[in-house]
Amino acid sequence: MLEITEYSIASTHITKLTGRLDGVNSEEINKYILTLLDKGIRSVILDFSDVNYISSAGLRVLLINQKKISAAGGEIAIYKVTPNIKEVFKLSGFLRIFREIENDNEFQTADKNVESQTKSVVELENLSLEILKVGDSSGKIEPIGDSGKIETSSYNKTDVINLPAKDIENAFGFAAIGDDWDSIKDYFGESFVLNNNLFVYPAVKRPAVDFMIYSPAMIDTVYSYLNGFKLSGTLSVIVSFRMKETFAEIQDLLDSISKALNLKAFSFTIIAESKGLRGMNLKKVPTTENKPLNGKSIFDNENFAEWVNFPVDRDDFNSVIAGVGFYADSEKKQLPFYSTILPSDSRFHLHCGIFEKTLLNFKPETYDNDLSQILNELEAKKVQHILSGSVLSMGTIAITGMEN
């Protein structure tokens, strides 16, 4: 029989195991560790002071989870190991795999390499924020093309804006890879550029994500836009968030971050774990040759279903998202320029890739590594314009404040 309890030393979460860890209850400890990971915990410390037996099945479940957590920059550490259990760990070679904590002074977290004066923690009612200040910068957002032609499906060859990949670090909009009109005119779609890497979901009958992973050698690579927004500037802060009990709608999350940072408008890149998304994408490219025969807007009730994938219910539970967006609070949204960027019913505009589920650390200091893992190792299922009502559990947001 195995009993699992929890306690803390200072701010360190510790799990105490009592009894046997064997084939009968190995799945119990496996499910428990998964629960900790779902809460965003990446440093799992197991107190073995009252464990009287561990079998190979028990060792195996620890090893499997250690490999999983290590890939996300975390670890399972063992604490207060009794001599007989320590001998089992030693003979199995596990003392080379698991860090042993022998006294309370050895407790360390993933934050050990971050200077405390640069990082702060803000605790709200249902939300915990870790805020890492990285600079006193400000940025700009610039329109690309004419977004007014979407509704009337009026784009043609002369509307294409060609941008060198090297000159566009972050952006979102309606884009395609390449610069030859005849080869790309049917392959524009919802898109985002993150760190010069372009992801596109072509507006075709059976879409699949197309992407271009950028390298400095790609001096002639061009990204083509019908419309969108280009973001520039260096980072101000990196904020990791974790929900404590219930999950957060993106709108509420961004409002909370805006207040915590005293930033009324900012551009951002985001990586996060989804707990249900509402996203939309066009089914056709809004060119003159696809213009609705009834002469009405593609968003008119008569045309909407044919043109827009617009789910009523949330989808993509537990997927990982990565994307680029812009936020302005209620006051800033009233400014004419910002009102052209933001949807009428939202204070944010966000395009994201929806990727397969994986385990990430979601810490400000691991943002670059987490993002690299997503972009280079995970398969993107689609790219969508994310709508209000989408829900997240944890993630990291890199923020650049606006100049105006």
Coordinates of C-alpha atoms in Angstrom, one line a residue:
M1 CA 0.0 0.0 0.0
L2 CA 1.2 3.5 -0.8
E3 CA 0.2 6.8 0.8
I4 CA 0.9 10.1 -0.8
T5 CA 1.0 13.3 1.2
E6 CA 2.3 16.8 0.6
Y7 CA 4.2 19.4 2.7
S8 CA 6.5 22.4 2.1
I9 CA 9.8 23.6 3.4
A10 CA 9.9 27.4 2.8
S11 CA 8.5 27.7 -0.7
T12 CA 9.6 24.2 -1.9
H13 CA 6.8 21.7 -2.6
I14 CA 7.6 18.1 -1.3
T15 CA 5.8 14.9 -1.8
K16 CA 6.1 12.3 1.0
L17 CA 5.7 8.6 0.0
T18 CA 4.7 6.1 2.8
G19 CA 4.7 2.4 2.3
R20 CA 5.6 0.3 -0.8
L21 CA 6.4 1.6 -4.3
D22 CA 5.8 -1.5 -6.5
G23 CA 3.8 -2.8 -9.5
V24 CA 0.5 -2.6 -7.6
N25 CA 0.7 1.1 -7.0
S26 CA 3.3 2.4 -9.6
E27 CA 0.4 3.7 -11.7
E28 CA -0.8 5.7 -8.7
I29 CA 2.5 7.5 -8.4
N30 CA 2.6 8.0 -12.2
K31 CA -0.8 9.7 -12.2
Y32 CA 0.2 11.8 -9.2
I33 CA 3.3 13.1 -10.9
L34 CA 1.3 13.9 -14.0
T35 CA -1.1 15.9 -11.8
L36 CA 1.9 17.9 -10.5
L37 CA 3.1 18.6 -14.1
D38 CA -0.4 19.7 -15.1
K39 CA -0.1 22.3 -12.3
G40 CA 3.2 23.6 -13.8
I41 CA 5.4 22.0 -11.2
R42 CA 8.8 21.0 -12.8
S43 CA 10.8 20.3 -9.7
V44 CA 9.4 17.1 -8.1
I45 CA 11.0 16.3 -4.7
L46 CA 10.1 12.9 -3.3
D47 CA 10.5 12.2 0.4
F48 CA 11.5 8.5 0.9
S49 CA 11.9 8.6 4.7
D50 CA 8.9 6.2 5.2
V51 CA 9.2 4.1 2.1
N52 CA 10.0 0.5 3.2
Y53 CA 10.2 -1.2 -0.2
I54 CA 10.7 -0.4 -3.9
S55 CA 10.6 -2.9 -6.7
S56 CA 11.8 -2.7 -10.3
A57 CA 8.3 -1.6 -11.3
G58 CA 8.6 1.3 -8.9
L59 CA 12.0 2.2 -10.2
R60 CA 10.7 2.1 -13.8
V61 CA 7.9 4.6 -13.2
L62 CA 10.4 7.0 -11.6
L63 CA 12.8 6.7 -14.5
I64 CA 10.1 7.3 -17.1
N65 CA 9.0 10.4 -15.4
Q66 CA 12.5 11.6 -14.8
K67 CA 13.2 11.5 -18.6
K68 CA 10.0 13.3 -19.3
I69 CA 10.6 16.1 -16.8
S70 CA 14.3 16.5 -17.7
A71 CA 13.3 17.2 -21.3
A72 CA 11.4 20.2 -20.0
G73 CA 14.3 21.5 -17.9
G74 CA 13.0 20.0 -14.6
E75 CA 13.9 17.1 -12.4
I76 CA 12.8 14.5 -9.9
A77 CA 15.0 14.6 -6.8
I78 CA 15.0 12.2 -3.9
Y79 CA 15.0 13.3 -0.3
K80 CA 15.6 11.5 3.1
V81 CA 16.4 8.2 1.5
T82 CA 16.7 5.4 4.0
P83 CA 19.8 3.2 3.9
N84 CA 18.0 0.1 2.5
I85 CA 16.2 2.1 -0.3
K86 CA 19.5 4.0 -1.0
E87 CA 21.2 0.7 -1.6
V88 CA 18.6 -0.3 -4.2
F89 CA 19.1 3.1 -5.9
K90 CA 22.8 2.6 -5.9
L91 CA 22.8 -1.0 -7.3
S92 CA 20.4 0.1 -10.1
G93 CA 22.5 3.1 -11.0
F94 CA 19.8 5.5 -10.1
L95 CA 22.0 7.6 -7.9
R96 CA 23.6 8.8 -11.2
I97 CA 20.2 9.8 -12.6
F98 CA 18.4 11.3 -9.6
R99 CA 19.8 14.1 -7.5
E100 CA 19.8 13.2 -3.8
I101 CA 19.0 16.0 -1.3
E102 CA 20.5 15.2 2.1
N103 CA 19.7 18.3 4.0
D104 CA 17.2 21.2 3.8
N105 CA 19.9 23.7 2.6
E106 CA 20.2 21.9 -0.7
F107 CA 16.7 22.7 -1.9
Q108 CA 17.0 24.5 -5.3
T109 CA 14.5 25.5 -7.9
A110 CA 14.7 26.2 -11.6
D111 CA 15.2 29.8 -10.7
K112 CA 18.6 29.3 -9.1
N113 CA 20.4 31.1 -12.0
V114 CA 18.2 34.1 -12.0
E115 CA 19.2 37.2 -10.0
S116 CA 16.5 37.8 -7.5
Q117 CA 16.5 41.5 -8.0
T118 CA 15.5 41.1 -11.7
K119 CA 12.6 38.8 -11.1
S120 CA 9.4 39.3 -9.1
V121 CA 6.4 37.2 -8.3
V122 CA 2.8 38.6 -8.3
E123 CA 0.1 36.5 -6.6
L124 CA -3.5 37.3 -7.7
E125 CA -6.6 35.5 -6.6
N126 CA -6.4 32.7 -9.2
L127 CA -3.2 33.6 -11.0
S128 CA 0.5 33.5 -10.2
L129 CA 2.8 35.6 -12.4
E130 CA 6.6 35.4 -12.5
I131 CA 8.0 38.6 -14.1
L132 CA 11.5 38.9 -15.4
K133 CA 12.5 42.4 -16.5
V134 CA 14.9 42.3 -19.4
G135 CA 15.0 45.9 -20.6
D136 CA 13.5 49.4 -20.8
S137 CA 12.5 49.1 -24.4
S138 CA 9.5 50.1 -26.5
G139 CA 8.2 48.9 -29.8
K140 CA 6.1 49.7 -32.8
I141 CA 3.3 48.1 -34.7
E142 CA 3.0 48.8 -38.4
P143 CA 0.2 47.9 -40.8
I144 CA 1.0 45.7 -43.8
G145 CA -1.3 46.1 -46.8
D146 CA -5.0 47.0 -46.9
S147 CA -7.2 44.9 -44.5
G148 CA -10.4 46.5 -45.9
K149 CA -10.3 44.3 -49.0
I150 CA -11.0 41.1 -47.0
E151 CA -14.7 41.6 -46.7
T152 CA -15.3 42.3 -50.4
S153 CA -12.8 39.7 -51.6
S154 CA -11.0 42.3 -53.7
Y155 CA -7.3 41.4 -53.6
N156 CA -5.3 41.0 -56.7
K157 CA -1.7 40.8 -57.7
T158 CA -1.1 44.5 -57.2
D159 CA -2.1 44.2 -53.5
V160 CA 0.7 41.8 -52.5
I161 CA 3.4 43.2 -50.1
N162 CA 6.7 41.4 -50.4
L163 CA 8.9 41.5 -47.3
P164 CA 12.3 40.0 -46.9
A165 CA 12.3 37.3 -44.2
K166 CA 15.3 38.9 -42.6
D167 CA 13.5 42.1 -42.0
I168 CA 10.4 40.8 -40.4
E169 CA 11.0 39.3 -36.9
N170 CA 7.4 39.1 -35.6
A171 CA 4.2 39.7 -37.4
F172 CA 0.6 38.3 -37.9
G173 CA -1.8 38.5 -40.8
F174 CA -2.7 36.9 -44.1
A175 CA 0.4 35.7 -45.8
A176 CA 2.1 33.1 -48.1
I177 CA 5.6 31.9 -48.6
G178 CA 7.2 33.1 -51.8
D179 CA 6.8 36.1 -54.2
D180 CA 5.5 34.7 -57.5
W181 CA 1.8 35.6 -57.7
D182 CA 0.8 32.6 -59.9
S183 CA 2.3 30.1 -57.5
I184 CA 1.1 31.7 -54.3
K185 CA -2.3 33.3 -55.1
D186 CA -4.2 30.2 -53.9
Y187 CA -2.0 29.6 -50.8
F188 CA -2.4 32.6 -48.7
G189 CA -3.8 32.0 -45.2
E190 CA -3.8 32.9 -41.5
S191 CA -0.2 33.3 -40.5
F192 CA 2.3 34.5 -37.9
V193 CA 6.0 35.2 -38.0
L194 CA 7.9 34.5 -34.8
N195 CA 11.6 35.1 -34.6
N196 CA 11.6 35.4 -38.5
N197 CA 10.0 31.9 -38.8
L198 CA 6.8 32.0 -40.9
F199 CA 3.8 29.6 -40.3
V200 CA 0.9 29.7 -42.7
Y201 CA -2.4 27.8 -42.8
P202 CA -3.4 28.1 -46.5
A203 CA -7.1 28.8 -47.2
V204 CA -7.7 25.7 -49.3
K205 CA -10.1 22.8 -49.1
R206 CA -7.8 20.4 -47.2
P207 CA -5.4 22.8 -45.4
A208 CA -2.1 21.8 -43.7
V209 CA 0.4 24.1 -42.1
D210 CA 3.2 25.3 -44.3
F211 CA 6.2 26.9 -42.6
M212 CA 9.6 28.3 -43.2
I213 CA 12.2 28.0 -40.5
Y214 CA 14.5 31.0 -40.9
S215 CA 18.3 31.1 -41.0
P216 CA 20.6 34.1 -41.6
A217 CA 21.7 32.5 -44.9
M218 CA 18.2 32.9 -46.4
I219 CA 19.0 36.4 -47.7
D220 CA 16.6 36.1 -50.7
T221 CA 13.7 34.5 -48.9
V222 CA 10.5 36.6 -49.2
Y223 CA 7.2 36.5 -47.2
S224 CA 4.2 37.8 -49.1
Y225 CA 1.3 39.6 -47.5
L226 CA -2.2 40.6 -48.5
N227 CA -2.6 42.3 -45.1
G228 CA -1.2 42.1 -41.5
F229 CA 0.8 43.9 -38.9
K230 CA 4.6 44.0 -38.4
L231 CA 5.9 44.2 -34.8
S232 CA 9.3 45.6 -34.0
G233 CA 11.3 46.6 -30.9
T234 CA 13.2 44.7 -28.2
L235 CA 11.7 43.0 -25.2
S236 CA 10.6 44.7 -22.0
V237 CA 9.6 41.8 -19.8
I238 CA 9.0 38.1 -19.9
V239 CA 6.1 36.9 -17.9
S240 CA 5.2 33.3 -17.0
F241 CA 1.7 32.6 -15.7
R242 CA 0.1 29.7 -13.9
M243 CA -3.6 29.4 -13.0
K244 CA -4.2 28.2 -9.4
E245 CA -7.6 26.7 -9.6
T246 CA -9.7 27.4 -12.6
F247 CA -8.3 28.3 -16.1
A248 CA -8.1 31.7 -17.6
E249 CA -9.7 33.2 -20.7
I250 CA -7.0 35.0 -22.7
Q251 CA -8.8 38.3 -22.5
D252 CA -8.8 38.2 -18.7
L253 CA -5.2 37.0 -18.5
L254 CA -3.9 39.9 -20.7
D255 CA -6.0 42.4 -18.7
S256 CA -4.3 41.1 -15.5
I257 CA -0.9 41.3 -17.0
S258 CA -1.5 44.8 -18.3
K259 CA -2.5 45.9 -14.8
A260 CA 0.4 44.1 -13.1
L261 CA 3.0 45.7 -15.4
N262 CA 1.2 49.1 -15.8
L263 CA 1.3 48.7 -19.5
K264 CA -1.7 49.9 -21.4
A265 CA -0.6 48.6 -24.8
F266 CA 2.0 46.0 -25.8
S267 CA 2.9 43.6 -28.5
F268 CA 3.7 40.1 -27.4
T269 CA 4.7 36.6 -28.3
I270 CA 3.2 33.7 -26.4
I271 CA 3.7 30.0 -25.7
A272 CA 1.1 28.3 -23.6
E273 CA -0.9 25.2 -22.8
S274 CA -4.5 25.3 -24.1
K275 CA -7.5 24.2 -22.1
G276 CA -9.8 24.9 -25.0
L277 CA -9.5 27.3 -28.0
R278 CA -11.9 29.2 -30.1
G279 CA -10.1 30.1 -33.4
M280 CA -11.1 31.0 -36.9
N281 CA -9.6 30.9 -40.3
L282 CA -10.7 31.6 -43.9
K283 CA -11.6 28.7 -46.2
K284 CA -10.9 30.7 -49.3
V285 CA -8.4 33.4 -50.4
P286 CA -10.3 36.7 -50.7
T287 CA -9.1 37.5 -54.2
T288 CA -11.3 39.0 -57.0
E289 CA -11.7 35.7 -58.7
N290 CA -13.2 34.2 -55.5
K291 CA -15.6 37.2 -54.9
P292 CA -19.1 36.1 -53.8
L293 CA -21.5 36.1 -56.7
N294 CA -24.2 37.8 -54.6
G295 CA -21.9 40.8 -54.2
K296 CA -22.2 40.7 -50.4
S297 CA -19.4 40.6 -47.8
I298 CA -17.8 37.3 -47.2
F299 CA -18.9 37.7 -43.5
D300 CA -22.6 38.2 -44.5
N301 CA -24.9 35.5 -43.2
E302 CA -25.4 34.2 -46.7
N303 CA -21.7 33.7 -47.3
F304 CA -20.2 33.1 -43.8
A305 CA -20.4 29.3 -43.7
E306 CA -18.8 29.0 -47.1
W307 CA -15.9 31.3 -46.2
V308 CA -15.1 31.0 -42.5
N309 CA -14.2 28.2 -40.2
F310 CA -15.8 29.6 -37.0
P311 CA -16.3 27.0 -34.3
V312 CA -18.9 27.6 -31.6
D313 CA -17.4 25.4 -29.0
R314 CA -13.8 25.3 -27.7
D315 CA -11.4 22.8 -29.3
D316 CA -7.7 21.7 -29.1
F317 CA -7.7 20.9 -25.4
N318 CA -4.2 20.4 -24.0
S319 CA -2.5 21.5 -27.2
V320 CA 0.5 23.8 -27.1
I321 CA 0.2 27.1 -28.8
A322 CA 2.8 29.6 -30.0
G323 CA 2.0 32.9 -31.6
V324 CA 2.2 36.6 -32.0
G325 CA -0.3 39.3 -30.9
F326 CA -1.1 42.7 -29.7
Y327 CA -3.1 44.0 -26.7
A328 CA -4.5 47.4 -25.7
D329 CA -6.7 48.1 -22.7
S330 CA -10.1 49.7 -22.9
E331 CA -8.7 53.2 -22.8
K332 CA -6.0 52.7 -25.5
K333 CA -8.3 50.8 -27.7
Q334 CA -10.3 53.9 -28.3
L335 CA -7.4 55.5 -30.1
P336 CA -8.1 55.5 -33.9
F337 CA -4.9 53.5 -34.8
Y338 CA -5.3 50.8 -32.2
S339 CA -9.0 50.4 -33.0
T340 CA -8.0 49.4 -36.6
I341 CA -5.8 46.6 -35.2
L342 CA -8.2 45.1 -32.6
P343 CA -11.5 43.3 -33.3
S344 CA -14.6 45.2 -32.1
D345 CA -15.3 42.6 -29.4
S346 CA -11.8 42.1 -28.1
R347 CA -8.8 43.9 -26.6
F348 CA -6.3 41.6 -28.3
H349 CA -5.5 40.4 -31.7
L350 CA -3.6 37.1 -31.8
H351 CA -2.5 34.5 -34.4
C352 CA -1.3 31.2 -33.1
G353 CA 0.0 27.9 -34.3
I354 CA -1.7 25.0 -32.5
F355 CA 0.9 22.3 -31.9
E356 CA 0.8 18.8 -30.4
K357 CA 1.0 18.4 -26.7
T358 CA 4.4 18.4 -25.0
L359 CA 5.9 19.1 -21.6
L360 CA 7.5 22.5 -21.2
N361 CA 9.0 24.4 -18.3
F362 CA 7.1 27.7 -18.8
K363 CA 9.5 29.9 -16.9
P364 CA 10.7 33.3 -17.9
E365 CA 14.3 32.1 -18.0
T366 CA 13.5 29.0 -20.1
Y367 CA 11.4 30.9 -22.7
D368 CA 13.9 30.7 -25.5
N369 CA 14.5 26.9 -25.0
D370 CA 10.8 26.2 -24.7
L371 CA 10.1 28.2 -27.9
S372 CA 12.9 26.5 -29.8
Q373 CA 11.5 23.1 -28.8
I374 CA 8.0 24.1 -30.1
L375 CA 9.2 25.5 -33.4
N376 CA 11.8 22.9 -34.2
E377 CA 10.4 19.7 -32.8
L378 CA 6.6 19.8 -32.7
E379 CA 4.2 19.4 -35.5
A380 CA 1.8 22.3 -36.1
K381 CA -1.8 21.2 -36.7
K382 CA -3.2 24.6 -37.8
V383 CA -2.7 28.3 -37.6
Q384 CA -5.7 30.4 -36.4
H385 CA -6.9 33.8 -35.4
I386 CA -7.6 33.2 -31.7
L387 CA -10.9 34.5 -30.4
S388 CA -12.2 35.6 -27.0
G389 CA -13.3 32.7 -24.9
S390 CA -10.1 30.7 -25.5
V391 CA -8.8 29.3 -22.3
L392 CA -5.2 28.7 -21.0
S393 CA -3.7 27.0 -18.0
M394 CA -0.1 28.1 -18.0
G395 CA 2.5 29.7 -20.4
T396 CA 5.0 32.4 -21.0
I397 CA 4.5 35.8 -22.7
A398 CA 7.4 37.9 -24.0
I399 CA 6.2 41.5 -24.0
T400 CA 7.3 44.7 -25.7
G401 CA 5.7 48.0 -24.6
M402 CA 4.4 50.4 -27.2
E403 CA 6.0 53.8 -28.0
N404 CA 2.7 55.4 -28.6

